[in-house]
Tab-separated table of C-alpha atoms in Angstrom:
chain	number	residue	atom	x	y	z
X	7	MET	CA	27.784	14.561	11.791
X	8	ARG	CA	31.287	14.520	10.291
X	9	LYS	CA	31.823	12.454	7.114
X	10	ILE	CA	34.952	10.345	6.688
X	11	GLU	CA	36.686	8.953	3.623
X	12	TYR	CA	35.229	5.750	2.171
X	13	ALA	CA	36.498	3.197	-0.348
X	14	THR	CA	35.657	3.718	-4.029
X	15	ASP	CA	35.879	-0.027	-4.693
X	16	LYS	CA	32.353	-1.454	-4.375
X	17	LYS	CA	33.777	-4.811	-3.314
X	18	LYS	CA	35.026	-3.163	-0.122
X	19	TRP	CA	31.747	-1.456	0.797
X	20	ALA	CA	30.227	-2.490	4.102
X	21	PRO	CA	27.611	-1.120	4.200
X	22	SER	CA	26.852	-1.105	0.498
X	23	LEU	CA	25.923	2.334	-0.818
X	24	ILE	CA	24.146	1.003	-3.913
X	25	PRO	CA	21.967	-2.046	-3.162
X	26	GLY	CA	20.566	-3.773	-6.229
X	27	PRO	CA	17.569	-6.029	-6.894
X	28	LEU	CA	18.679	-9.648	-7.001
X	29	ALA	CA	17.531	-11.446	-10.135
X	30	LEU	CA	18.300	-14.570	-12.104
X	31	ILE	CA	18.838	-13.816	-15.793
X	32	SER	CA	17.780	-16.723	-17.974
X	33	THR	CA	18.968	-17.109	-21.556
X	34	ILE	CA	19.184	-19.786	-24.216
X	35	ASN	CA	21.774	-20.522	-26.899
X	36	ARG	CA	21.246	-21.469	-30.542
X	37	ALA	CA	21.206	-25.150	-29.552
X	38	LYS	CA	18.286	-24.296	-27.209
X	39	GLU	CA	20.331	-25.046	-24.087
X	40	PRO	CA	19.226	-22.815	-21.197
X	41	ASN	CA	21.459	-20.892	-18.821
X	42	VAL	CA	20.765	-19.049	-15.576
X	43	ALA	CA	22.973	-16.428	-13.919
X	44	PRO	CA	22.527	-14.163	-10.865
X	45	LYS	CA	22.694	-10.400	-11.409
X	46	SER	CA	22.095	-7.387	-9.179
X	47	TRP	CA	23.274	-4.459	-11.295
X	48	LEU	CA	19.794	-3.985	-12.703
X	49	GLN	CA	17.577	-0.923	-13.191
X	50	MET	CA	15.112	0.813	-15.512
X	51	ALA	CA	16.571	2.945	-18.304
X	52	SER	CA	13.403	4.222	-20.039
X	53	PHE	CA	9.636	4.364	-19.509
X	54	GLU	CA	8.682	4.799	-23.187
X	55	PRO	CA	9.462	2.294	-24.483
X	56	PRO	CA	9.948	0.259	-21.284
X	57	ILE	CA	13.653	-0.535	-21.304
X	58	LEU	CA	15.730	-1.949	-18.481
X	59	MET	CA	19.459	-2.400	-18.247
X	60	PHE	CA	21.780	-4.763	-16.445
X	61	SER	CA	25.502	-5.311	-16.494
X	62	GLY	CA	27.975	-8.084	-15.880
X	63	SER	CA	31.451	-9.210	-16.795
X	64	LYS	CA	32.431	-9.531	-20.440
X	65	GLY	CA	32.643	-12.845	-22.257
X	66	ASN	CA	30.348	-14.877	-19.994
X	67	THR	CA	27.652	-17.333	-21.065
X	68	THR	CA	24.817	-14.853	-20.496
X	69	GLU	CA	26.433	-12.348	-22.873
X	70	LYS	CA	27.107	-14.975	-25.536
X	71	ASN	CA	23.572	-16.370	-25.378
X	72	LEU	CA	21.683	-13.091	-25.517
X	73	LEU	CA	23.816	-11.824	-28.390
X	74	ALA	CA	23.080	-15.064	-30.265
X	75	THR	CA	19.314	-15.133	-29.628
X	76	GLY	CA	18.439	-11.485	-28.972
X	77	CYS	CA	16.500	-11.998	-25.752
X	78	PHE	CA	16.660	-12.710	-22.026
X	79	ALA	CA	14.331	-12.981	-19.040
X	80	VAL	CA	14.654	-11.312	-15.647
X	81	ASN	CA	13.404	-13.617	-12.887
X	82	LEU	CA	13.021	-11.732	-9.606
X	83	VAL	CA	14.324	-13.525	-6.521
X	84	ASP	CA	12.417	-13.831	-3.235
X	85	SER	CA	13.632	-15.092	0.139
X	86	THR	CA	12.986	-18.732	-0.777
X	87	MET	CA	15.378	-18.402	-3.728
X	88	ALA	CA	18.041	-16.117	-2.245
X	89	ALA	CA	20.404	-18.829	-0.997
X	90	LYS	CA	20.235	-20.620	-4.349
X	91	ALA	CA	20.960	-17.390	-6.219
X	92	PHE	CA	24.036	-16.746	-4.070
X	93	SER	CA	25.407	-20.300	-4.240
X	94	CYS	CA	24.665	-21.165	-7.876
X	95	ILE	CA	27.925	-19.608	-9.100
X	96	GLU	CA	29.642	-22.787	-7.876
X	97	TRP	CA	28.327	-24.592	-10.968
X	98	PHE	CA	27.966	-23.862	-14.665
X	99	GLY	CA	25.514	-24.488	-17.480
X	100	LEU	CA	22.978	-27.267	-17.149
X	101	GLU	CA	24.634	-28.521	-13.954
X	102	ARG	CA	23.815	-25.181	-12.307
X	103	ILE	CA	20.130	-25.558	-13.141
X	104	GLU	CA	20.121	-29.138	-11.862
X	105	LYS	CA	21.948	-28.310	-8.615
X	106	MET	CA	19.645	-25.353	-7.916
X	107	GLY	CA	16.626	-27.633	-8.182
X	108	ILE	CA	14.697	-25.182	-10.347
X	109	THR	CA	12.303	-25.855	-13.194
X	110	LEU	CA	11.923	-23.838	-16.368
X	111	SER	CA	8.877	-23.009	-18.457
X	112	GLN	CA	8.222	-21.361	-21.795
X	113	ALA	CA	7.976	-17.572	-21.832
X	114	ARG	CA	5.104	-15.828	-23.600
X	115	LYS	CA	7.029	-13.732	-26.141
X	116	ILE	CA	10.693	-14.745	-26.091
X	117	SER	CA	12.630	-17.982	-26.551
X	118	ALA	CA	14.502	-17.692	-23.243
X	119	PRO	CA	12.781	-19.661	-20.449
X	120	LEU	CA	11.277	-18.477	-17.160
X	121	ILE	CA	12.143	-19.877	-13.721
X	122	ASP	CA	8.992	-21.321	-12.163
X	123	GLN	CA	10.107	-20.781	-8.561
X	124	CYS	CA	10.490	-16.999	-8.955
X	125	PRO	CA	7.489	-14.769	-8.127
X	126	ALA	CA	7.712	-12.414	-11.114
X	127	HIS	CA	9.308	-12.229	-14.542
X	128	LEU	CA	10.224	-9.646	-17.188
X	129	GLU	CA	10.665	-10.889	-20.754
X	130	CYS	CA	13.068	-8.698	-22.702
X	131	ALA	CA	14.196	-8.244	-26.297
X	132	ILE	CA	17.690	-6.853	-26.832
X	133	ARG	CA	17.808	-3.193	-27.910
X	134	GLU	CA	21.542	-2.568	-27.657
X	135	THR	CA	24.684	-3.532	-25.764
X	136	HIS	CA	27.825	-1.669	-24.710
X	137	GLU	CA	31.197	-2.489	-23.238
X	138	VAL	CA	32.334	-0.192	-20.423
X	139	GLY	CA	35.614	-0.871	-18.631
X	140	GLY	CA	35.570	-4.501	-17.599
X	141	GLY	CA	31.795	-4.684	-17.836
X	142	PHE	CA	29.150	-5.469	-20.433
X	143	ILE	CA	25.903	-3.448	-20.372
X	144	VAL	CA	22.686	-4.820	-21.854
X	145	TYR	CA	19.580	-2.782	-22.695
X	146	GLY	CA	16.422	-4.821	-23.134
X	147	GLU	CA	12.885	-3.752	-23.997
X	148	ILE	CA	10.289	-5.343	-21.737
X	149	VAL	CA	7.897	-7.117	-24.115
X	150	ALA	CA	5.982	-9.113	-21.484
X	151	ALA	CA	5.722	-9.319	-17.700
X	152	SER	CA	4.095	-11.763	-15.302
X	153	ILE	CA	3.602	-12.037	-11.552
X	154	ARG	CA	2.105	-14.567	-9.150
X	155	GLU	CA	-1.671	-14.239	-9.063
X	156	ASP	CA	-1.883	-14.092	-5.275
X	157	ILE	CA	0.416	-11.048	-5.190
X	158	LEU	CA	-1.639	-8.993	-7.618
X	159	GLY	CA	-4.866	-10.173	-6.001
X	160	ALA	CA	-3.823	-8.956	-2.548
X	161	ALA	CA	-4.526	-5.533	-1.084
X	162	PRO	CA	-1.974	-2.935	-2.287
X	163	ALA	CA	-0.493	-2.663	1.217
X	164	ASP	CA	0.311	-6.399	1.190
X	165	ARG	CA	1.783	-6.780	-2.286
X	166	TYR	CA	5.394	-5.928	-1.495
X	167	ARG	CA	5.382	-8.320	1.436
X	168	LEU	CA	4.047	-11.101	-0.767
X	169	LEU	CA	6.525	-10.308	-3.541
X	170	ASP	CA	9.217	-10.616	-0.852
X	171	GLN	CA	11.828	-9.167	-3.182
X	172	ILE	CA	15.513	-9.511	-2.310
X	173	VAL	CA	18.179	-6.852	-2.794
X	174	PHE	CA	21.884	-7.651	-2.932
X	175	LEU	CA	23.981	-5.699	-0.431
X	176	GLU	CA	27.442	-7.253	-0.447
X	177	ASP	CA	29.067	-10.674	-0.639
X	178	ASP	CA	26.761	-13.185	1.096
X	179	LEU	CA	24.531	-10.415	2.460
X	180	CYS	CA	21.073	-9.461	1.241
X	181	ALA	CA	17.880	-7.814	2.497
X	182	ARG	CA	14.129	-8.223	2.021
X	183	VAL	CA	11.878	-5.468	0.665
X	184	ARG	CA	8.803	-6.010	2.816
X	185	ASP	CA	7.757	-2.873	4.712
X	186	PRO	CA	6.968	0.068	2.383
X	187	TYR	CA	5.682	3.360	3.778
X	188	PRO	CA	4.464	6.682	2.283
X	189	ALA	CA	7.404	8.949	1.445
X	190	ARG	CA	5.319	12.152	1.486
X	191	ARG	CA	2.928	13.485	4.084
X	192	SER	CA	-0.247	15.490	3.491
X	193	ALA	CA	-0.365	19.278	3.801
X	194	GLU	CA	-2.848	18.971	6.676
X	195	GLY	CA	-0.321	17.145	8.820
X	196	PRO	CA	1.533	13.866	9.164
X	197	ALA	CA	-0.253	10.949	7.592
X	198	SER	CA	-0.316	8.245	10.225
X	199	ARG	CA	0.387	4.833	8.730
X	200	LYS	CA	-0.516	2.328	11.387
X	201	TRP	CA	1.204	-1.013	11.411
X	202	THR	CA	-1.473	-3.074	13.124
X	203	ARG	CA	-0.180	-6.256	14.656
X	204	TYR	CA	-1.673	-8.949	16.834
X	205	VAL	CA	0.125	-10.877	19.555
X	206	ILE	CA	-0.719	-14.579	19.856
X	207	SER	CA	0.354	-16.033	23.208
X	208	LEU	CA	0.499	-19.838	23.161
X	209	THR	CA	0.269	-22.050	26.262
X	210	ARG	CA	1.011	-25.786	26.285
X	211	THR	CA	-1.688	-28.260	27.288
X	212	ASP	CA	-1.204	-31.726	28.789
X	213	LYS	CA	-1.563	-33.381	25.398
X	214	PRO	CA	1.766	-34.976	24.307
X	215	MET	CA	3.711	-33.060	21.664
X	216	THR	CA	4.894	-34.990	18.595
X	217	GLY	CA	7.589	-34.319	16.040
X	218	ALA	CA	5.008	-34.437	13.255
X	219	ALA	CA	2.949	-31.738	14.982
X	220	VAL	CA	6.026	-29.537	15.344
X	221	ARG	CA	6.749	-29.903	11.628
X	222	ARG	CA	3.173	-28.923	10.770
X	223	HIS	CA	3.438	-25.925	13.101
X	224	VAL	CA	6.708	-24.816	11.483
X	225	ALA	CA	5.183	-25.201	8.009
X	226	HIS	CA	2.282	-23.014	9.148
X	227	LEU	CA	4.680	-20.309	10.360
X	228	LYS	CA	6.705	-20.466	7.150
X	229	LYS	CA	3.540	-19.986	5.134
X	230	LEU	CA	2.633	-16.918	7.197
X	231	ASP	CA	6.142	-15.574	6.672
X	232	ARG	CA	5.908	-16.021	2.891
X	233	GLN	CA	2.607	-14.144	2.978
X	234	GLY	CA	4.179	-11.256	4.870
X	235	ARG	CA	1.931	-11.940	7.874
X	236	LEU	CA	4.530	-13.062	10.403
X	237	GLU	CA	6.609	-10.493	12.273
X	238	LEU	CA	8.250	-12.519	15.049
X	239	CYS	CA	7.777	-15.909	16.642
X	240	GLY	CA	9.446	-18.289	19.036
X	241	PRO	CA	9.037	-20.584	22.043
X	242	PHE	CA	9.399	-19.538	25.657
X	243	LYS	CA	12.538	-20.829	27.370
X	244	ASP	CA	10.539	-22.787	29.922
X	245	GLY	CA	9.030	-24.869	27.117
X	246	LYS	CA	5.490	-24.081	28.212
X	247	GLY	CA	4.410	-22.228	25.110
X	248	GLY	CA	5.478	-19.403	22.861
X	249	MET	CA	4.465	-16.227	21.110
X	250	ALA	CA	3.863	-15.023	17.577
X	251	ILE	CA	3.355	-11.467	16.349
X	252	ILE	CA	1.319	-11.350	13.157
X	253	ARG	CA	-0.180	-8.816	10.764
X	254	ALA	CA	-3.889	-8.963	10.035
X	255	GLY	CA	-6.562	-6.643	8.691
X	256	SER	CA	-8.942	-7.233	11.592
X	257	LEU	CA	-9.305	-9.015	14.902
X	258	GLU	CA	-11.452	-11.633	13.164
X	259	GLU	CA	-8.735	-12.307	10.600
X	260	ALA	CA	-6.123	-12.561	13.363
X	261	LYS	CA	-8.328	-15.050	15.197
X	262	ALA	CA	-8.675	-17.151	12.047
X	263	ILE	CA	-4.889	-17.156	11.601
X	264	ALA	CA	-4.356	-18.211	15.219
X	265	GLU	CA	-6.895	-21.020	14.997
X	266	SER	CA	-5.351	-22.352	11.787
X	267	ASP	CA	-2.145	-23.159	13.698
X	268	PRO	CA	-1.834	-26.973	13.963
X	269	PHE	CA	-0.898	-26.642	17.642
X	270	ILE	CA	-4.264	-24.978	18.292
X	271	LYS	CA	-6.299	-27.168	15.943
X	272	GLU	CA	-4.911	-30.353	17.499
X	273	GLY	CA	-5.355	-29.206	21.092
X	274	LEU	CA	-1.633	-29.121	21.853
X	275	GLU	CA	-1.761	-25.478	22.907
X	276	THR	CA	-4.328	-22.853	23.822
X	277	TYR	CA	-3.999	-19.236	22.800
X	278	ALA	CA	-4.749	-15.691	23.868
X	279	LEU	CA	-4.985	-12.901	21.304
X	280	ARG	CA	-4.256	-9.224	21.840
X	281	GLU	CA	-4.201	-6.299	19.430
X	282	TRP	CA	-1.062	-4.200	19.275
X	283	GLU	CA	-1.222	-0.926	17.346
X	284	LEU	CA	1.965	0.872	16.444
X	285	SER	CA	2.704	3.814	14.189
X	286	CYS	CA	5.806	5.922	13.773
X	287	GLU	CA	3.932	9.070	14.801
X	288	GLU	CA	2.557	7.505	17.970
X	289	ASN	CA	6.079	6.537	19.001
X	290	ASN	CA	7.871	9.736	18.082
X	291	HIS	CA	9.169	9.964	21.654
X	292	MET	CA	11.188	6.827	20.887
X	293	GLY	CA	12.822	8.411	17.852
X	294	MET	CA	10.643	6.465	15.410
X	295	GLY	CA	8.794	9.409	13.864
């Protein structure tokens, strides 16, 4: 395929050629006033010692605070925090924290706070800083890290979906990191990674539907989505039911998920459950291999 000329200005990229993990950098000044700022130019710089780097514009509050106190925290953003991370630049200082509706807690090894609503945190001590062009680069040694207990307690295949990490693509556009797959295949042949899903078909009963029941049903679906269990869902146009496609480790687990739906528990709908197995190798004829 022929390549064509592309802009060198990252602000004009669509699609972005260098996505970056979206994070909220939290700092504190000498008066112990906290500050939070979104950053996406973030990456590891060294394994030993563990050093990460991020960059931003010169002369901002984040730069002033970390130079004054020698530390900062990286708070990773998930899908529940993405909109707040994008919109928080409308405010500054303590007003930003208030408008975002976030709460802060004490870090383990640094004076900068952690954002409670974020799923994982990296506490960093400043190693060095540099000015490059119009930017300011910070190198920080990771002195402590923490992650939500349910993420680390899940099966390895589920952890990225539970972490639900967001990457910044371009202005007002981001993506979720939720579906990892093996990059290498075994010498014996292609390693088939099956994405087992279950289809839940819902059918309305004669029992009257209530707004409260709908809200409970939506909350149930949102919980499944946060857990990385929900693929697709929606009502049928005729209003007589709907469908949800979920991930589960077994038919029994899928059945338990279906029966935990408030619509099912309250007799508002009945359900039928079918297993749907899909792997890239099995669907190579569709160009998915």
